[in-house]
Structure formats: C-alpha cells, structure tokens
XYZ file of C-alpha atoms in Angstrom:
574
model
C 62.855 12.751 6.308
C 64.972 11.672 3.190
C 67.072 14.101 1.453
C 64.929 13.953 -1.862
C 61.814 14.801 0.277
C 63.399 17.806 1.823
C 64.451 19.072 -1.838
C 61.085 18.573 -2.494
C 59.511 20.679 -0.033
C 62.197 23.676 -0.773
C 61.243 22.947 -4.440
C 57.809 24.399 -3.375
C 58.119 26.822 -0.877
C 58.662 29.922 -3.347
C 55.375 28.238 -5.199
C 53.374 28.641 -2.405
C 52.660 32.689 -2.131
C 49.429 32.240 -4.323
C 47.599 35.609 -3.572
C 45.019 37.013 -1.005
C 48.199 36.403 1.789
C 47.350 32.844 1.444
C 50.348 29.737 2.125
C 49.538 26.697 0.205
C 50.697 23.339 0.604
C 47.857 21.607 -1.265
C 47.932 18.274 -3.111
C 51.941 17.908 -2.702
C 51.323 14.443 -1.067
C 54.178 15.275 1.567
C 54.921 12.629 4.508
C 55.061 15.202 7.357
C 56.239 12.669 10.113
C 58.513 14.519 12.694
C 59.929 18.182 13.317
C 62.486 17.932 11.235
C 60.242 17.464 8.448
C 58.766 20.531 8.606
C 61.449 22.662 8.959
C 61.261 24.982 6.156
C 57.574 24.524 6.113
C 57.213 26.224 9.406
C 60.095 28.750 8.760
C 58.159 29.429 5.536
C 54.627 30.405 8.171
C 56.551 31.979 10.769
C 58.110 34.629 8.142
C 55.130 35.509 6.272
C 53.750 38.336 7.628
C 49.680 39.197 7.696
C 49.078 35.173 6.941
C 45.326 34.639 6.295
C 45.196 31.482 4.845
C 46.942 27.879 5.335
C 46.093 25.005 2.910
C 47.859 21.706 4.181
C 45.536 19.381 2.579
C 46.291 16.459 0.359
C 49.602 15.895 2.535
C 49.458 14.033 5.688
C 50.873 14.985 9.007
C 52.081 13.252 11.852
C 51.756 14.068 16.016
C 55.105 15.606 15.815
C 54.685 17.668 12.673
C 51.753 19.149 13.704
C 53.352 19.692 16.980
C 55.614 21.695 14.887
C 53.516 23.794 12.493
C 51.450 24.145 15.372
C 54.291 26.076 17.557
C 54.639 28.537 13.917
C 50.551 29.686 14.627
C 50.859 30.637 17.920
C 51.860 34.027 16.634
C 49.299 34.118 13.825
C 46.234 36.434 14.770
C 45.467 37.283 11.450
C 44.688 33.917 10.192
C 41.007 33.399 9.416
C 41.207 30.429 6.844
C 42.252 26.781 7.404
C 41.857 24.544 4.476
C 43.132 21.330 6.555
C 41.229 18.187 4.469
C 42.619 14.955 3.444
C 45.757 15.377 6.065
C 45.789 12.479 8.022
C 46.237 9.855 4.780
C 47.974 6.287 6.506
C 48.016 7.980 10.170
C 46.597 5.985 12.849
C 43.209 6.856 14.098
C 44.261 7.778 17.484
C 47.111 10.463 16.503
C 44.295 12.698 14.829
C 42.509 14.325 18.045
C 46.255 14.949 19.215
C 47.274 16.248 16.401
C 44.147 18.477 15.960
C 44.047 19.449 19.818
C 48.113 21.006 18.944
C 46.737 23.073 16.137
C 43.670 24.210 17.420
C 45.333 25.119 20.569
C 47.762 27.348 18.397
C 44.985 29.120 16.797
C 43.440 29.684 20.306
C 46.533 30.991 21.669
C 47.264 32.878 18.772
C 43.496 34.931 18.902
C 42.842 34.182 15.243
C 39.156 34.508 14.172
C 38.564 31.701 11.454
C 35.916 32.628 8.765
C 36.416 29.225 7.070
C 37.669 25.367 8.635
C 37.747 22.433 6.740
C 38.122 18.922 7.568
C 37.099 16.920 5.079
C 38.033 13.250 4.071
C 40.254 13.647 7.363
C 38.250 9.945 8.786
C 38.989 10.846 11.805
C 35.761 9.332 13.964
C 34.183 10.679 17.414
C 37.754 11.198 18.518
C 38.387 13.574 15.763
C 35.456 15.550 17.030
C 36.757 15.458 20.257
C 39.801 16.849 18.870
C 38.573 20.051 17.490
C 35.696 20.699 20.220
C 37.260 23.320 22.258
C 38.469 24.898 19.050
C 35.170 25.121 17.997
C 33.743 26.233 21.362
C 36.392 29.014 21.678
C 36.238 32.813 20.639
C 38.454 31.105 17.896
C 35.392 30.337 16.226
C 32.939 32.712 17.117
C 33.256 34.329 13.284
C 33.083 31.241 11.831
C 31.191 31.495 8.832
C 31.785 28.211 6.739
C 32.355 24.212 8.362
C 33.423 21.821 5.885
C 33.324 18.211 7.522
C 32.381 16.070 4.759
C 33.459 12.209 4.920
C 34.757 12.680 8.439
C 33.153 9.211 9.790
C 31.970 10.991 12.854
C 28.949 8.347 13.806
C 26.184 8.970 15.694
C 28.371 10.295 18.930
C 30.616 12.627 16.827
C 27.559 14.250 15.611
C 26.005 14.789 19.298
C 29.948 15.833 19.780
C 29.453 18.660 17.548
C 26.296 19.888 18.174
C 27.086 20.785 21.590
C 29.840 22.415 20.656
C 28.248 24.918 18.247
C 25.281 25.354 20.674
C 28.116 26.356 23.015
C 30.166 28.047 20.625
C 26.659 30.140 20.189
C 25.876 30.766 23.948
C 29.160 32.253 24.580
C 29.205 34.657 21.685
C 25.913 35.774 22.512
C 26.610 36.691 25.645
C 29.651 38.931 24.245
C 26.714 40.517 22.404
C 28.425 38.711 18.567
C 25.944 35.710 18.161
C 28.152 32.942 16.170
C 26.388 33.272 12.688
C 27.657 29.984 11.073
C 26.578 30.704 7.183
C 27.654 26.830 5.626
C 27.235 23.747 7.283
C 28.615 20.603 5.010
C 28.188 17.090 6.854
C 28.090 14.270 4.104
C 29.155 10.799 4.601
C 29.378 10.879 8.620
C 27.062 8.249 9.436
C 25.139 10.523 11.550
C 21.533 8.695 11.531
C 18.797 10.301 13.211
C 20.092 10.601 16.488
C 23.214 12.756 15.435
C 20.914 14.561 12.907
C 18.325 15.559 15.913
C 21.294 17.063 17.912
C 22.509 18.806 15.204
C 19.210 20.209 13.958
C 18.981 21.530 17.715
C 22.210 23.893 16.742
C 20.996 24.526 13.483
C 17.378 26.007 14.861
C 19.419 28.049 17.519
C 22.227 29.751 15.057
C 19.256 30.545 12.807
C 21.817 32.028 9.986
C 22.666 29.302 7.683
C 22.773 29.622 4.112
C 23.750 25.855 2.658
C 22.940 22.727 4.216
C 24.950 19.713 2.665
C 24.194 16.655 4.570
C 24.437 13.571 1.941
C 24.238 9.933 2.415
C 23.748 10.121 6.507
C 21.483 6.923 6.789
C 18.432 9.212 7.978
C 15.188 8.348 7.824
C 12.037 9.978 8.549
C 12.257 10.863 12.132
C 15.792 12.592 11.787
C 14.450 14.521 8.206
C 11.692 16.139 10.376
C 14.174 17.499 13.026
C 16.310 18.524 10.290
C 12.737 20.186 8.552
C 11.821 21.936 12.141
C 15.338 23.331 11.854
C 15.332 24.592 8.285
C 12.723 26.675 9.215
C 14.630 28.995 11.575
C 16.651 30.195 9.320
C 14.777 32.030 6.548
C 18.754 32.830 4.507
C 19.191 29.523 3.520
C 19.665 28.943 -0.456
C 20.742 25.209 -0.909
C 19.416 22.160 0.801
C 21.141 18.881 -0.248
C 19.808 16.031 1.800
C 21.139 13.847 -1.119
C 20.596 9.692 -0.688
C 18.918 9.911 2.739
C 15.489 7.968 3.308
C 12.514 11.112 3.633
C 9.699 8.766 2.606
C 6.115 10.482 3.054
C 6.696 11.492 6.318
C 9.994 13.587 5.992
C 9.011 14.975 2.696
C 5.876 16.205 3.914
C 7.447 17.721 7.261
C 10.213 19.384 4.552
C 7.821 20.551 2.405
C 5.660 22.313 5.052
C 9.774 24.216 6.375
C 9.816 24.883 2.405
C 6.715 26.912 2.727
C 8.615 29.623 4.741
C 11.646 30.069 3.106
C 12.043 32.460 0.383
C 15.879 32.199 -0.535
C 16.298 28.596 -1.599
C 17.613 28.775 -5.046
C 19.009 24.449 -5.019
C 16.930 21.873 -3.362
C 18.754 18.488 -3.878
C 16.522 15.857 -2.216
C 17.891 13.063 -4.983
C 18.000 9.314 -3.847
C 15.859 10.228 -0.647
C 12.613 7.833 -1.453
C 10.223 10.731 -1.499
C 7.679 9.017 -3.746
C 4.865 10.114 -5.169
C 3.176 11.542 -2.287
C 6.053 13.487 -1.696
C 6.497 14.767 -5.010
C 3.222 16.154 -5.147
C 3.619 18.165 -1.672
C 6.431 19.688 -3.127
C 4.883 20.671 -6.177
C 2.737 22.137 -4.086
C 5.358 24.481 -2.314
C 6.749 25.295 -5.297
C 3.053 26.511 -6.356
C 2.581 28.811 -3.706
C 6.463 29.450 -2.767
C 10.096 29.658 -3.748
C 10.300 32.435 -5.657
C 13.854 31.835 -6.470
C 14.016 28.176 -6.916
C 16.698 27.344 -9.708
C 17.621 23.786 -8.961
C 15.241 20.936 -8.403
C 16.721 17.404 -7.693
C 13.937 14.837 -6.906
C 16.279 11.898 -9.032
C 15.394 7.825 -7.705
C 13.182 8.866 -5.727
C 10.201 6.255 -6.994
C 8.390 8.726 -8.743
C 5.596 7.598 -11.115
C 4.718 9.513 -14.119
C 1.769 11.301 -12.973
C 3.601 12.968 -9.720
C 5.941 13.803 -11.882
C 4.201 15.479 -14.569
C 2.167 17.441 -11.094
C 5.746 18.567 -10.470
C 6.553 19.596 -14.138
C 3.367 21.771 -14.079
C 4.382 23.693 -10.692
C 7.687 24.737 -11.986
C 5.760 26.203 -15.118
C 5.970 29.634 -13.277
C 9.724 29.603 -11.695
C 11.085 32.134 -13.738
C 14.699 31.687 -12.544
C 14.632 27.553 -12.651
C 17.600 26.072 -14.485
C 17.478 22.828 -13.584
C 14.815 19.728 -12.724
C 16.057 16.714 -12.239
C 13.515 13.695 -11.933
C 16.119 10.978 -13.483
C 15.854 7.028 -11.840
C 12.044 7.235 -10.899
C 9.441 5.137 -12.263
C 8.197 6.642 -15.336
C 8.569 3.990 -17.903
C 8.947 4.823 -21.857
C 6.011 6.223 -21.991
C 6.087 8.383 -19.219
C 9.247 9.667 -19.602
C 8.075 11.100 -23.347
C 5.046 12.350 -21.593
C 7.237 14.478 -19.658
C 9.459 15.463 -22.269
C 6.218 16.885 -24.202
C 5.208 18.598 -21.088
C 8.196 20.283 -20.169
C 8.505 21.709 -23.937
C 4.953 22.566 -24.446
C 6.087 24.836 -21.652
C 9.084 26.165 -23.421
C 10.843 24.531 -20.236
C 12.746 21.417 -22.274
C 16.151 22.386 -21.757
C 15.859 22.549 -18.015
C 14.857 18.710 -17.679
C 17.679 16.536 -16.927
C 18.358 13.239 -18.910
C 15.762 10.675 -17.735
C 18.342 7.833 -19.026
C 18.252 6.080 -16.162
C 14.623 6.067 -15.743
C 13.402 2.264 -13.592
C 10.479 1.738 -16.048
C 7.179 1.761 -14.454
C 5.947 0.120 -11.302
C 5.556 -3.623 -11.416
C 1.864 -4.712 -11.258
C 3.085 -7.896 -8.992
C 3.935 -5.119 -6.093
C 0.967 -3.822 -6.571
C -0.832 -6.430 -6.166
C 0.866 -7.158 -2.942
C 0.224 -4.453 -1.637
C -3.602 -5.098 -2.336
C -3.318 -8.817 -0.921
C -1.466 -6.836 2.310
C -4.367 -4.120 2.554
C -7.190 -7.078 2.007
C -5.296 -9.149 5.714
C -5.555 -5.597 7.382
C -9.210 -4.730 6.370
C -10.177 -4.293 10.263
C -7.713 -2.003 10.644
C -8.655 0.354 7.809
C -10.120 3.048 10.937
C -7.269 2.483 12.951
C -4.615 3.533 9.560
C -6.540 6.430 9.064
C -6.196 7.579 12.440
C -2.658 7.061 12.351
C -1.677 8.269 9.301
C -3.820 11.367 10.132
C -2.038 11.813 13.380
C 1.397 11.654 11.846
C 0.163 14.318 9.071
C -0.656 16.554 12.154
C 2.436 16.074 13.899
C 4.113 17.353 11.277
C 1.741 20.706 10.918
C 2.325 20.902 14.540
C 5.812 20.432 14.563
C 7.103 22.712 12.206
C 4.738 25.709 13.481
C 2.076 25.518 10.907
C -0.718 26.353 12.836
C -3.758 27.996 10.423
C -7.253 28.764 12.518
C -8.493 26.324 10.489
C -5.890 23.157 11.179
C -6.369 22.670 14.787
C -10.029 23.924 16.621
C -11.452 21.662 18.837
C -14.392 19.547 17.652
C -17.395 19.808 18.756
C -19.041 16.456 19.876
C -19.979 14.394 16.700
C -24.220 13.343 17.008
C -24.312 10.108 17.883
C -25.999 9.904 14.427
C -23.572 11.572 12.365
C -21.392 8.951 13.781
C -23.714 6.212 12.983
C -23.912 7.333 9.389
C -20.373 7.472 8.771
C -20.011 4.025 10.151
C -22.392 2.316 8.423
C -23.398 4.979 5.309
C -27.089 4.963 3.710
C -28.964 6.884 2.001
C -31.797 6.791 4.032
C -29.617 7.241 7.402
C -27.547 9.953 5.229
C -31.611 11.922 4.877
C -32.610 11.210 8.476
C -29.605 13.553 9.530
C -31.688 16.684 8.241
C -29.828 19.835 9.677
C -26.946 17.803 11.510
C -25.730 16.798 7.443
C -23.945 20.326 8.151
C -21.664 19.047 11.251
C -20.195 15.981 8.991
C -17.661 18.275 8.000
C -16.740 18.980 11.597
C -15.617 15.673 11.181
C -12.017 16.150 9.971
C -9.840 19.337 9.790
C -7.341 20.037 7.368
C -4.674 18.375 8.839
C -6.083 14.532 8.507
C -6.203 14.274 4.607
C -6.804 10.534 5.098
C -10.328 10.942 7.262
C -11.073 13.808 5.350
C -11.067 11.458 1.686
C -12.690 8.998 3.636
C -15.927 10.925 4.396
C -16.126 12.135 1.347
C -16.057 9.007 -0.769
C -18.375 7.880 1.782
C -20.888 10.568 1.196
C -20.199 11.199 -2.824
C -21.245 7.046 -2.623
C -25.001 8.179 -2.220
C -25.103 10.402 -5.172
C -28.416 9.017 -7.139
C -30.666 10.767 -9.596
C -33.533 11.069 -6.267
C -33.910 14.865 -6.144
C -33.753 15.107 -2.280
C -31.162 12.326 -1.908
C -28.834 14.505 -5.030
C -29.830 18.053 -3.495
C -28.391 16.933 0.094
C -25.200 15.321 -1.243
C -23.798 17.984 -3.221
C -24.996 20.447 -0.421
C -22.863 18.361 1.562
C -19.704 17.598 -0.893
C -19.301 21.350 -1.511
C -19.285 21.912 2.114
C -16.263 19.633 2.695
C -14.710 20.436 0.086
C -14.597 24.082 0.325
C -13.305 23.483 3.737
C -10.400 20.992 2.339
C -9.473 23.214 -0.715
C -9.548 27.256 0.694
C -5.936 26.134 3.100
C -2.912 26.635 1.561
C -1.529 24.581 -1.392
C 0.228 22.043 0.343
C -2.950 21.408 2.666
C -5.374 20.808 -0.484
C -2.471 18.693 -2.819
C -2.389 16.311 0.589
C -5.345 15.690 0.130
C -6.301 15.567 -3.467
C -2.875 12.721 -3.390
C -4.726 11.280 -0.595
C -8.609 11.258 -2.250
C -6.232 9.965 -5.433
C -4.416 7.338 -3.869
C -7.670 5.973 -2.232
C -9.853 5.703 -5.326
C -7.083 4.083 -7.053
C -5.503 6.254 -9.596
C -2.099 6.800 -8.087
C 0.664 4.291 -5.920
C 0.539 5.525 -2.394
C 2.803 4.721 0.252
C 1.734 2.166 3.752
C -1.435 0.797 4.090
C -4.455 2.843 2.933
C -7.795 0.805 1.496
C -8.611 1.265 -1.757
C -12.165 2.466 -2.146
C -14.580 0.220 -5.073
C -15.322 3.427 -7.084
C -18.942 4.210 -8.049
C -20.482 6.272 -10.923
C -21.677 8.778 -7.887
C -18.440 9.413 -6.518
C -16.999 10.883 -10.262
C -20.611 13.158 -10.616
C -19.895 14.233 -7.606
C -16.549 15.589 -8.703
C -18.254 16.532 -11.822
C -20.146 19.213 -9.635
C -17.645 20.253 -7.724
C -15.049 20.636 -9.683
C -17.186 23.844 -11.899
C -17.921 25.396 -8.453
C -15.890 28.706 -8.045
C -14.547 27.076 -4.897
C -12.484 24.864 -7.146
C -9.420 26.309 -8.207
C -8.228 25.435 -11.855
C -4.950 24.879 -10.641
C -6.532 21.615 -8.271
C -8.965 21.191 -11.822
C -5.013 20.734 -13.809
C -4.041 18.234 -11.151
C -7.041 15.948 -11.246
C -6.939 16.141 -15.079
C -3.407 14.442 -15.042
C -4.294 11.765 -12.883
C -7.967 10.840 -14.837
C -5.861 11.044 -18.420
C -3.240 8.507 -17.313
C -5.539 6.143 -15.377
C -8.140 5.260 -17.820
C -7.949 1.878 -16.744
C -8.850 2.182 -13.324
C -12.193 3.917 -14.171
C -13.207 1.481 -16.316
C -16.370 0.431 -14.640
C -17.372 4.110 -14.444
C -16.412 4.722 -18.068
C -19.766 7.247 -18.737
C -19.213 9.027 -15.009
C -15.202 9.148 -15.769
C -15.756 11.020 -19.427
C -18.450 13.780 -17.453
C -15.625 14.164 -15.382
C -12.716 14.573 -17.802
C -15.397 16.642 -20.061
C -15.703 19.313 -17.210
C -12.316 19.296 -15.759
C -10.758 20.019 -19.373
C -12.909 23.183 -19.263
C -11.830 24.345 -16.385
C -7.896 23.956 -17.447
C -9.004 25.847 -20.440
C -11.298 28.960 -18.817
C-alpha cells in the first residue's frame, strides 16, 4: 500500500466514531489489497469496544484484506449490523465467495446476531451466494431482520442458492423455539426469472414475517409473479411491494390482486413497468374497493393502461383516506385521456396525489387493433376452446392463492342435454322450449370463469325481443346470472364486468377473446338489470365509464346505448 494511501486511511480513522457504536468506512474509495493495508483499519475494530456496526462499503477489498479484518471480528459478539455493499469494485469474480466465506466465518465464530446485512452492487454471481450461505444458515443469522442484495447478479442458481438457505436458516431456528423472522427482503437486478423467484417465494411463504418486498427488474413473467402472489399472502405485515419492471400481464396481476385481498398493511404497491394492462388495472381497482385500508402509494406507471381502466382505478382510490400518491404515468391515455383523468382526480379533491402523466404513450393504435381482430377472425373455431382456457387459468389462480368462496368451486350438476344444445346453437324458440330447465343455465359457469360466464350471457341477452313470453323469460334468466356473478367479492364481479366489456367491444383486452356483434337486446338487457337492487351502484359507476368513452362502438345500437346510459346515470346519482 503506498505511503499516501496509508496517510489516508489514518486521516480517517478518528472520523469514523459516527454514533450508535457504529465504525464507518463508507464511500472512502480505499484499495484494501493485502494485510498490510489494513493495518490501522483493523487495529481501529479490534479496540473499539461494544462495536455494533461496520460500514466498509464504497471501498473494495481484496482476499487478503478481508482475511485481515476478518481475524479483528472474531472477537466481536456484539455486532449486529454489516453495511458491506459496493466492496468488491475491480476484484475478480472468483476472490468474492473467499473473501465473504473469511468474514462470515468471523461473525460465526465470533456469536454475533446480525439484525441488518447488506450486499448490494457487490456483482458477485452464484458464487457470491455460495459465499455467504452458511453465514446465512448459521445462528449468525437467525435475528436477521433486514437482507439487502440488490444488483448482486445472482441468476437463476444464486436465487435457488438463497432460498435454501433461508428455508434452512428458518428450520433451525425453529427448532431452538426463535423462528428466523426476516422483516425486509430487497432482491433487484439479480436476474432471478421465474425459476429463482419460485424458490424464493417458497422461503418467503414459510418465514411468513416480511414487511417490504423489493424485487425490481428480475425478468419475471407471469408464472414466477403468481408464486411470488401465493407467497405474499402468508405474511399479512407486509407494507411495500415493489415488483417494479417485471412482466405480470393478466395473469400475474390477477393472481396479485386476489394475495392483495388479504393483506391489510400495505401502505406502497409499486407494480410500475410490469405490463399489467387494462385488465389488470381494473382487478386492482377492485382490491382497492373492498381492501387496503392503508394504501398510500399506488404505482401502476407503463403499464399499457387505456384511459377508461384508468379512470376505474381513479374512482377506487376515491375512498383511501391515507393515499398520497397514484402514479399511472407511460400508459396509453392519449391527450384526451390524460385531461379526463386530471378532471376526475380533482372533482374528487384528489389532484395533487396524481403523478405527472408527461410521459403518457398516446392512445392505442387502431392498426393493432385491428390485428388483433384479423388474429381473432383465423382462430374463430377456437373461440370454445379460449374460453375454456382462459377460464381455467382464472381458476388456477382462485385456487392457488386460497380463495376458495362456497360459491367459486361446487361441482356442477350435469348440464340437460338441451341446455347444452341451446347454448350451442342459441334461439329463441330453443331458448322457450327449455321451460323450467332456463333455471340450470346458470349452473353453467361459476364465478371463477368470467370468460364462459360473459359468454352465456350475451348469448341469452341476444334473444331479448318485445314478445312478452320470449322478454319475461330472458330477464328472468339475465337477473339470475347476474345476481350469481355480481353478490362475490369485488374482484370476482370487476373480472367479469372487464371480461363482459372486453367482449362486447368497449375496452382492449389482452390474448384472444371474440368480440361479440352487439345487438339492441343485449344493452335492454343491461338496461333492466342494471336498476335491479342486485346491482350495486358502484358496478352501475364502472359501466358508466366504459359506455361514455366508447360511443363509437355502440353506434349501431345508438337508441338501446342512450336507455342504457339514461339508467345507469341514475343509479351513479341515487
């Protein structure tokens, strides 16, 4: 070590008593290469007496030199707090897990119980993991209360890596009769995909005590969100969720939103750059309808939003009386839009909590849409076969995360064989002919398969004519199904009212679902329903956005779509 850098380091030894018995070393950019470099930096540990906290970061450190500092711990019981990020800068990948293994072997032999260890920007791969496994697996650890491991590059097997070790770390402690109670979990940039995100969410669902989740830019997608969702659920303390520039699409934000439903504590949700769409939005609107009482941050930024999802979300945070914040900048709104929501959220007395929409995509192309279309129109045989699907997935998210309502799963009763004729060919006459067996169609569909649901009832609200018997027997039958569909919880009716939307072409939905060719029937039919006590004004508010911004698409059911409007607008206003 050169002279000057020696000076250097004596310089700021006296400077580094900063309170709360803490040693700090941070941001001094030292080159700790060997022993010798060290020297006063370990004489400095092993003479403070009652040390609780060491910050080395912003320095980097050598095999030798941690070797060294190391050797100073052994004797340090006391310490509970290692602030150890960005200390490997220009060290070669394979000298981290060594270097690691040396310290965390100190602070095993020492008996220190760490409350806090961080890691972060360290790059140090798998190996690194490696390097700090039995640290994390020893009684070392079993206080641990806070992990910081952000930009770590730990991949896919680093993750698994990990997630044994705090499952471990868990098992042991439990037996002692001390459960490991990890409160703060941060994981961004680690490359962790799904796989690593499934093994972890397996930890997270057994600890059951976490209180902050920050797992940013991972590269998961839907099938690691929903482990991650399944997870969140165990562990009712947790008060910020940032899944920040992951891919949730429908599926992941529908499996999150039904793990939101149980938690009472979140106060920041940061689900930003995660492709939740419209769909998405709207089942979280829903949540935050019927749930988080404490909500103050909302983050739901380029996420492909359109205006009308959005405006279904401004509406549900009407009645968060601790919300601060909602963010719905990058999404497809358009000019228009984006004043729409501007007027909304001030009409509310809420305009100071919206974020800037300055970076707002403009609205949907019509060219996608249309391609979307053309794609549906090649697939029309397989319309049954996409419900079915999409149906299954929606229950296999229910299912998964423990939702499990009398109504969501009974067993159906064998469908008539001319119930089932009816709904594959629908007619009037064949819809009269059913006489008493019109009341098994909703037996049809349960609350978890929004997609089959819409689908019977457009089918049915298609018969609607001014023939008393033929009008008697299809409202008879729409208010059956519908009070069925609308008396689950909030999350369970908005699926499907995005669902019945997206069909009948008033709002962008996500994969292939057939658009329906809307008849005046189908509106009257809402008409009815919607003054029916059944109907709940809230569900009333969240048709009337999607009618006044999609005048267009009722066009060729212009007198149906103004009954409709007429009667929903008094129900947002009784």
């Amino acid at each position: 070590m050169a002279s000057d850098d020696i000076a250097q380091l004596a310089d700021v030894l006296s400077k580094t008593h900063v309170g709360d018995r803490e040693l700090s070393y941070k941001g001094l950019g030292l080159k700790l290469d060997n022993a010798e470099s060290v020297e006063d930096l370990v004489r400095e540990i092993e003479q403070y007496q009652g040390l609780r906290a060491l910050r080395l970061e912003g320095n980097t450190v050598g095999v030798e030199a941690a070797q060294a500092i190391a050797k100073a711990l052994e004797n340090k019981d006391l310490l509970q707090r290692c602030y150890w990020s960005d200390m490997f800068t220009g060290r070669l990948r394979s000298e981290i897990p060594t270097a690691l293994r040396s310290l965390g072997g100190a602070l095993m032999s020492a008996g220190a119980r760490l409350t806090e260890l961080d890691l972060s920007d360290n790059a140090f791969g798998p190996d690194g993991v490696k390097g700090i496994e039995q640290l994390l697996k020893s009684p070392s650890c079993h206080t641990l209360r806070e992990l910081r491991l952000n930009n770590c590059g730990m991949g896919i097997g680093g993750g698994k890596i990990l997630a044994e070790a705090l499952m471990e770390c868990h098992r042991q402690s439990s037996a002692l009769g001390a459960p490991f109670k990890l409160r703060v979990f941060v994981a961004g940039r680690n490359r962790l995909e799904n796989e690593g995100a499934s093994a972890l969410a397996k930890a997270f669902q057994l600890m059951g005590s976490l209180e902050e989740v920050h797992m940013p830019q991972n590269g998961i997608n839907y099938a690691g969100v929903m482990a991650l969702a399944s997870a969140m659920r165990q562990n009712p303390e947790l008060r910020v969720l940032n899944f920040n520039d992951n891919t949730f699409t429908k599926k992941g934000t529908l499996a999150m939103a039904q793990a939101l439903r149980h938690l009472r504590n979140v106060q920041v949700i940061n689900f930003g750059d995660c492709l939740v769409r419209s769909e998405g939005a709207i089942a979280l609107a829903a949540v935050l309808r019927d749930g988080l009482p404490i909500l103050k941050e909302l983050s739901l930024s380029f996420g492909e939003i359109t205006e009308v999802a959005a405006l279904v979300v401004a509406q549900a945070v009407m009645e968060k009386p601790y919300m601060e914040k909602v963010d719905l900048n990058g999404n497809c709104l358009g000019e228009e839009g984006c004043e729409a929501l501007r007027e909304a959220m001030e009409n509310m007395d809420k305009g100071d909590m919206l974020a800037s929409l300055s970076d707002d995509e403009g609205e949907p192309d019509d060219e996608d849409e249309d391609e979307e279309d053309d794609d549906e129109d090649e697939n029309n045989n397989d319309d049954a076969d996409d419900c079915n699907e999409e149906d299954e997935e929606y229950g296999e998210i229910v299912k998964e995360n423990g939702i499990s309502r009398k109504e969501d799963s009974p067993v159906k009763p064998q469908s008539p064989a001319e119930v089932m004729s009816f709904l594959n060919c629908p007619s009037a006459e064949k819809f009269l002919q059913l006489g008493d067996m019109r009341t098994s169609i909703h037996q049809q569909f349960d609350a978890s398969e929004p997609q089959k649901a819409a689908d019977v009832l457009l089918k049915i609200s298609s018969l609607y004519n001014e023939d008393l018997e033929t009008k008697a027997a299809v409202l008879e039958t729409v208010d059956a199904v519908l009070k069925k569909l609308l008396s689950g919880s909030a999350l369970q009716s908005y699926c499907f009212l995005s669902t019945l939307m997206v069909m009948m072409g008033l709002l962008k939905g996500e994969g292939k679902m057939k658009k329906v060719l809307l008849v005046p029937g189908q509106l009257l039919c809402l008409e009815h329903a919607v003054q029916q006590e059944y109907f709940p004004q809230h569900h009333a508010s969240l048709l009337h956005i999607f009618l006044s911004k999609n005048s267009e698409a009722l066009k060729s059911c212009s007198s149906a779509r103004e009954r409709l409007s007429s009667a929903l607008e008094k129900k947002c206003h009784n």
